[in-house]
CSV table of C-alpha atoms in Angstrom, one decimal:
chain,number,residue,atom,x,y,z
A,232,MET,CA,26.3,10.2,6.6
A,233,ASP,CA,26.2,7.5,4.0
A,234,GLN,CA,24.9,8.8,0.7
A,235,GLN,CA,23.4,5.4,-0.1
A,236,LEU,CA,20.4,6.0,2.0
A,237,SER,CA,17.1,4.4,1.0
A,238,ASP,CA,13.4,5.3,1.5
A,239,ILE,CA,13.4,2.9,4.4
A,240,ASP,CA,16.1,5.0,6.1
A,241,LEU,CA,14.2,8.2,5.4
A,242,CYS,CA,10.9,6.8,6.8
A,243,GLU,CA,12.6,5.4,9.9
A,244,ALA,CA,14.1,8.9,10.6
A,245,LEU,CA,10.8,10.7,9.9
A,246,SER,CA,8.9,8.4,12.2
A,247,ASP,CA,10.9,9.9,15.1
A,248,LEU,CA,8.6,12.9,14.7
A,249,PHE,CA,5.8,10.8,16.1
A,250,VAL,CA,7.4,9.3,19.2
A,251,ASP,CA,6.7,10.4,22.7
A,252,ASN,CA,10.2,11.7,23.3
A,253,GLU,CA,12.3,14.7,22.5
A,254,VAL,CA,12.6,15.0,18.7
A,255,ASP,CA,16.1,15.2,17.3
A,256,PHE,CA,15.4,17.4,14.3
A,257,GLU,CA,19.1,17.6,13.5
A,258,TYR,CA,19.3,13.8,13.1
A,259,ILE,CA,16.2,13.7,10.9
A,260,ALA,CA,17.5,16.5,8.7
A,261,ARG,CA,20.9,14.8,8.3
A,262,VAL,CA,19.1,11.7,6.9
A,263,ALA,CA,16.6,13.7,4.9
A,264,ARG,CA,19.2,15.9,3.2
A,265,ALA,CA,20.1,12.9,1.0
A,266,PHE,CA,16.7,13.3,-0.7
A,267,PRO,CA,14.9,16.1,-2.6
A,268,ILE,CA,12.7,18.1,-0.2
A,269,THR,CA,9.6,17.3,-2.2
A,270,HIS,CA,10.3,13.6,-1.7
A,271,VAL,CA,10.8,14.1,2.0
A,272,GLU,CA,7.5,16.0,2.2
A,273,LYS,CA,5.7,13.2,0.3
A,274,ALA,CA,7.3,10.5,2.5
A,275,LEU,CA,6.4,12.4,5.6
A,276,PHE,CA,2.7,13.2,4.9
A,277,GLU,CA,1.8,10.3,2.5
A,278,TRP,CA,3.8,7.4,3.9
A,279,VAL,CA,5.0,7.9,7.5
A,280,ALA,CA,2.4,10.2,9.1
A,281,PRO,CA,-0.6,8.1,8.1
A,282,VAL,CA,1.0,5.0,9.8
A,283,CYS,CA,2.5,6.8,12.8
A,284,TYR,CA,0.3,9.8,13.7
A,285,THR,CA,-2.1,7.9,16.0
A,286,ASN,CA,0.8,7.4,18.4
A,287,THR,CA,0.6,11.1,19.2
A,288,LEU,CA,-3.2,11.1,19.9
A,289,THR,CA,-3.1,9.1,23.1
A,290,PRO,CA,-2.3,10.5,26.6
A,291,VAL,CA,0.3,7.8,27.1
A,292,PRO,CA,1.6,6.9,23.6
A,293,PRO,CA,2.6,3.2,23.2
A,294,ILE,CA,5.7,4.1,21.2
A,295,TRP,CA,8.2,6.5,22.9
A,296,THR,CA,11.6,5.2,21.9
A,297,GLY,CA,11.1,4.7,18.2
A,298,PHE,CA,9.2,2.7,15.6
A,299,GLU,CA,10.6,-0.7,14.6
A,300,ARG,CA,12.2,-0.2,11.2
A,301,ASP,CA,11.0,-3.4,9.4
A,302,SER,CA,7.4,-3.3,10.8
A,303,LEU,CA,7.2,0.4,10.0
A,304,TRP,CA,8.2,-0.3,6.4
A,305,ALA,CA,5.8,-3.2,6.1
A,306,GLU,CA,2.9,-1.0,7.4
A,307,ILE,CA,3.8,1.7,4.9
A,308,GLN,CA,4.0,-0.8,2.0
A,309,SER,CA,0.6,-2.2,3.0
A,310,LEU,CA,-0.9,1.3,3.2
A,311,LEU,CA,0.4,2.2,-0.2
A,312,ALA,CA,-0.9,-1.0,-1.8
A,313,GLU,CA,-4.3,-0.5,-0.2
A,314,GLU,CA,-4.5,3.1,-1.3
A,315,ALA,CA,-3.4,2.2,-4.9
A,316,LYS,CA,-6.6,0.3,-5.4
A,317,ALA,CA,-8.9,2.6,-3.3
A,318,SER,CA,-12.4,3.6,-4.5
A,319,PHE,CA,-13.2,7.2,-5.3
A,320,ALA,CA,-14.8,7.7,-1.9
A,321,ARG,CA,-11.7,6.2,-0.2
A,322,LYS,CA,-9.4,8.4,-2.2
A,323,LEU,CA,-11.5,11.4,-1.0
A,324,SER,CA,-11.0,10.3,2.6
A,325,ILE,CA,-7.3,9.9,1.9
A,326,ALA,CA,-7.2,13.5,0.7
A,327,PHE,CA,-9.0,14.7,3.8
A,328,ARG,CA,-6.5,12.8,5.9
A,329,GLN,CA,-3.6,14.4,4.1
A,330,PHE,CA,-5.1,17.8,4.7
A,331,TYR,CA,-5.5,17.0,8.4
A,332,LEU,CA,-1.9,15.7,8.7
A,333,LYS,CA,-0.4,18.7,7.0
A,334,ARG,CA,-2.2,21.0,9.4
A,335,GLN,CA,-1.6,18.9,12.5
A,336,PHE,CA,2.1,18.6,11.9
A,337,ALA,CA,2.7,21.9,10.2
A,338,ASP,CA,5.1,23.1,13.0
A,339,GLU,CA,7.2,20.0,12.8
A,340,TRP,CA,7.4,20.3,9.0
A,341,ARG,CA,8.3,24.0,9.2
A,342,ARG,CA,11.1,23.2,11.6
A,343,LEU,CA,12.4,20.3,9.6
A,344,SER,CA,12.2,22.0,6.2
A,345,ALA,CA,14.0,25.0,7.6
A,346,LEU,CA,16.9,22.7,8.6
A,347,LEU,CA,16.8,21.1,5.2
A,348,ALA,CA,17.0,24.6,3.5
A,349,GLU,CA,20.3,25.2,5.4
A,350,LYS,CA,23.4,23.8,3.8
A,351,GLY,CA,25.1,20.8,5.3
């Protein structure tokens, strides 16, 4: 895998955790190994999950083959810009969302982080 991977590549791979399809954890891990595990966890729970998790909450999710790379990245950038100027109350709700997402997707993170802990 190309070692010149960017955050966009990481986010695109991580978004596969939120599609209504079989998750290819090996593929996601191959991309994610190019980054420190703390960065992968941050990207997953602070960038990708807030944008993508609602796809998993509906009986028939609208996205089942994959999120479109450029629009996913644009949504993440918009979220981060909005959160950067958030009020104290909004920051509190962001913290609660992070807590929820980490609990809701704990199994996926455990499975992915176990693969990341393995060599190559």
